[in-house]
Amino acid sequence: MPSLLLAFMLISEAIKGNFDGIDAFEIIYAVVGFFAIYIALTGKKFF
């Protein structure tokens, strides 16, 4: 759940054009969170 909130925060910052406030770790954390949620909901694996 925290990764979803982080993803929404990253999207809102990107819409505002404030790319300086976005760190690479935050992007990686959000992407990993989306993969985890997808696997938890569907039971399918990517690899």
N, CA, C and O atoms as a GROMACS GRO file, in nm:
protein
  188
    1MET      N    1   0.080  -0.120   0.000
    1MET     CA    2   0.000   0.000   0.000
    1MET      C    3   0.086   0.127   0.000
    1MET      O    4   0.052   0.222  -0.071
    2PRO      N    5   0.194   0.132   0.076
    2PRO     CA    6   0.276   0.254   0.072
    2PRO      C    7   0.331   0.283  -0.067
    2PRO      O    8   0.349   0.398  -0.104
    3SER      N    9   0.358   0.178  -0.144
    3SER     CA   10   0.412   0.202  -0.278
    3SER      C   11   0.307   0.266  -0.369
    3SER      O   12   0.342   0.343  -0.459
    4LEU      N   13   0.180   0.234  -0.348
    4LEU     CA   14   0.074   0.300  -0.426
    4LEU      C   15   0.066   0.448  -0.394
    4LEU      O   16   0.053   0.531  -0.483
    5LEU      N   17   0.075   0.480  -0.265
    5LEU     CA   18   0.073   0.621  -0.226
    5LEU      C   19   0.194   0.693  -0.282
    5LEU      O   20   0.184   0.808  -0.326
    6LEU      N   21   0.308   0.627  -0.280
    6LEU     CA   22   0.428   0.687  -0.337
    6LEU      C   23   0.412   0.707  -0.487
    6LEU      O   24   0.455   0.809  -0.541
    7ALA      N   25   0.352   0.612  -0.554
    7ALA     CA   26   0.331   0.625  -0.698
    7ALA      C   27   0.239   0.743  -0.730
    7ALA      O   28   0.265   0.818  -0.824
    8PHE      N   29   0.133   0.759  -0.653
    8PHE     CA   30   0.044   0.873  -0.675
    8PHE      C   31   0.116   1.004  -0.649
    8PHE      O   32   0.095   1.103  -0.720
    9MET      N   33   0.204   1.006  -0.546
    9MET     CA   34   0.281   1.126  -0.519
    9MET      C   35   0.376   1.156  -0.634
    9MET      O   36   0.391   1.272  -0.674
   10LEU      N   37   0.440   1.053  -0.689
   10LEU     CA   38   0.532   1.073  -0.801
   10LEU      C   39   0.458   1.124  -0.924
   10LEU      O   40   0.508   1.211  -0.995
   11ILE      N   41   0.339   1.071  -0.949
   11ILE     CA   42   0.261   1.116  -1.064
   11ILE      C   43   0.220   1.262  -1.046
   11ILE      O   44   0.226   1.340  -1.141
   12SER      N   45   0.177   1.298  -0.925
   12SER     CA   46   0.137   1.437  -0.904
   12SER      C   47   0.255   1.532  -0.916
   12SER      O   48   0.240   1.643  -0.967
   13GLU      N   49   0.372   1.491  -0.869
   13GLU     CA   50   0.492   1.574  -0.883
   13GLU      C   51   0.532   1.588  -1.030
   13GLU      O   52   0.576   1.694  -1.073
   14ALA      N   53   0.516   1.480  -1.106
   14ALA     CA   54   0.549   1.485  -1.249
   14ALA      C   55   0.453   1.576  -1.324
   14ALA      O   56   0.494   1.648  -1.415
   15ILE      N   57   0.326   1.573  -1.286
   15ILE     CA   58   0.229   1.662  -1.350
   15ILE      C   59   0.262   1.808  -1.321
   15ILE      O   60   0.248   1.894  -1.408
   16LYS      N   61   0.305   1.835  -1.198
   16LYS     CA   62   0.343   1.971  -1.161
   16LYS      C   63   0.472   2.015  -1.229
   16LYS      O   64   0.500   2.134  -1.238
   17GLY      N   65   0.550   1.918  -1.277
   17GLY     CA   66   0.677   1.950  -1.341
   17GLY      C   67   0.792   1.959  -1.243
   17GLY      O   68   0.898   2.012  -1.277
   18ASN      N   69   0.773   1.909  -1.123
   18ASN     CA   70   0.876   1.915  -1.019
   18ASN      C   71   0.957   1.785  -1.020
   18ASN      O   72   0.947   1.704  -0.928
   19PHE      N   73   1.037   1.766  -1.125
   19PHE     CA   74   1.115   1.643  -1.137
   19PHE      C   75   1.237   1.641  -1.046
   19PHE      O   76   1.296   1.536  -1.023
   20ASP      N   77   1.275   1.757  -0.993
   20ASP     CA   78   1.391   1.762  -0.903
   20ASP      C   79   1.363   1.694  -0.770
   20ASP      O   80   1.455   1.648  -0.703
   21GLY      N   81   1.236   1.688  -0.730
   21GLY     CA   82   1.201   1.628  -0.603
   21GLY      C   83   1.185   1.477  -0.609
   21GLY      O   84   1.160   1.414  -0.506
   22ILE      N   85   1.198   1.418  -0.727
   22ILE     CA   86   1.179   1.274  -0.744
   22ILE      C   87   1.315   1.206  -0.748
   22ILE      O   88   1.401   1.241  -0.830
   23ASP      N   89   1.334   1.110  -0.660
   23ASP     CA   90   1.459   1.035  -0.651
   23ASP      C   91   1.446   0.903  -0.727
   23ASP      O   92   1.336   0.852  -0.745
   24ALA      N   93   1.557   0.848  -0.772
   24ALA     CA   94   1.555   0.720  -0.844
   24ALA      C   95   1.506   0.608  -0.753
   24ALA      O   96   1.435   0.518  -0.799
   25PHE      N   97   1.542   0.612  -0.625
   25PHE     CA   98   1.497   0.509  -0.532
   25PHE      C   99   1.345   0.509  -0.520
   25PHE      O  100   1.284   0.403  -0.509
   26GLU      N  101   1.284   0.626  -0.521
   26GLU     CA  102   1.138   0.634  -0.510
   26GLU      C  103   1.070   0.570  -0.631
   26GLU      O  104   0.968   0.503  -0.617
   27ILE      N  105   1.126   0.591  -0.748
   27ILE     CA  106   1.070   0.531  -0.869
   27ILE      C  107   1.082   0.380  -0.865
   27ILE      O  108   0.986   0.308  -0.896
   28ILE      N  109   1.198   0.330  -0.826
   28ILE     CA  110   1.220   0.185  -0.816
   28ILE      C  111   1.126   0.124  -0.712
   28ILE      O  112   1.069   0.017  -0.736
   29TYR      N  113   1.111   0.190  -0.599
   29TYR     CA  114   1.024   0.140  -0.492
   29TYR      C  115   0.879   0.132  -0.540
   29TYR      O  116   0.809   0.035  -0.509
   30ALA      N  117   0.834   0.232  -0.614
   30ALA     CA  118   0.697   0.233  -0.664
   30ALA      C  119   0.676   0.122  -0.768
   30ALA      O  120   0.572   0.056  -0.767
   31VAL      N  121   0.773   0.101  -0.856
   31VAL     CA  122   0.761  -0.003  -0.958
   31VAL      C  123   0.758  -0.142  -0.894
   31VAL      O  124   0.678  -0.227  -0.933
   32VAL      N  125   0.845  -0.165  -0.797
   32VAL     CA  126   0.847  -0.294  -0.727
   32VAL      C  127   0.715  -0.316  -0.654
   32VAL      O  128   0.664  -0.427  -0.650
   33GLY      N  129   0.662  -0.211  -0.597
   33GLY     CA  130   0.533  -0.221  -0.528
   33GLY      C  131   0.420  -0.259  -0.623
   33GLY      O  132   0.334  -0.339  -0.587
   34PHE      N  133   0.420  -0.201  -0.743
   34PHE     CA  134   0.318  -0.237  -0.841
   34PHE      C  135   0.331  -0.384  -0.882
   34PHE      O  136   0.229  -0.452  -0.896
   35PHE      N  137   0.453  -0.433  -0.901
   35PHE     CA  138   0.472  -0.574  -0.933
   35PHE      C  139   0.421  -0.662  -0.819
   35PHE      O  140   0.357  -0.764  -0.844
   36ALA      N  141   0.449  -0.624  -0.696
   36ALA     CA  142   0.405  -0.703  -0.581
   36ALA      C  143   0.253  -0.706  -0.570
   36ALA      O  144   0.195  -0.810  -0.541
   37ILE      N  145   0.189  -0.593  -0.594
   37ILE     CA  146   0.043  -0.588  -0.588
   37ILE      C  147  -0.018  -0.672  -0.700
   37ILE      O  148  -0.116  -0.743  -0.678
   38TYR      N  149   0.040  -0.664  -0.819
   38TYR     CA  150  -0.010  -0.744  -0.932
   38TYR      C  151   0.000  -0.893  -0.902
   38TYR      O  152  -0.094  -0.969  -0.926
   39ILE      N  153   0.115  -0.935  -0.848
   39ILE     CA  154   0.134  -1.077  -0.815
   39ILE      C  155   0.038  -1.119  -0.704
   39ILE      O  156  -0.018  -1.228  -0.709
   40ALA      N  157   0.018  -1.032  -0.605
   40ALA     CA  158  -0.072  -1.066  -0.494
   40ALA      C  159  -0.217  -1.078  -0.540
   40ALA      O  160  -0.290  -1.164  -0.491
   41LEU      N  161  -0.258  -0.994  -0.633
   41LEU     CA  162  -0.398  -0.995  -0.676
   41LEU      C  163  -0.428  -1.104  -0.778
   41LEU      O  164  -0.535  -1.164  -0.776
   42THR      N  165  -0.334  -1.130  -0.868
   42THR     CA  166  -0.360  -1.225  -0.976
   42THR      C  167  -0.300  -1.363  -0.953
   42THR      O  168  -0.352  -1.462  -1.005
   43GLY      N  169  -0.194  -1.371  -0.878
   43GLY     CA  170  -0.126  -1.498  -0.857
   43GLY      C  171  -0.032  -1.534  -0.970
   43GLY      O  172   0.030  -1.641  -0.967
   44LYS      N  173  -0.022  -1.447  -1.070
   44LYS     CA  174   0.067  -1.473  -1.184
   44LYS      C  175   0.203  -1.410  -1.158
   44LYS      O  176   0.216  -1.311  -1.086
   45LYS      N  177   0.304  -1.469  -1.219
   45LYS     CA  178   0.439  -1.416  -1.209
   45LYS      C  179   0.481  -1.360  -1.343
   45LYS      O  180   0.434  -1.404  -1.448
   46PHE      N  181   0.570  -1.263  -1.341
   46PHE     CA  182   0.618  -1.203  -1.464
   46PHE      C  183   0.723  -1.288  -1.533
   46PHE      O  184   0.729  -1.294  -1.656
   47PHE      N  185   0.806  -1.355  -1.454
   47PHE     CA  186   0.919  -1.428  -1.511
   47PHE      C  187   0.907  -1.575  -1.480
   47PHE      O  188   0.993  -1.654  -1.520
   0.00000   0.00000   0.00000
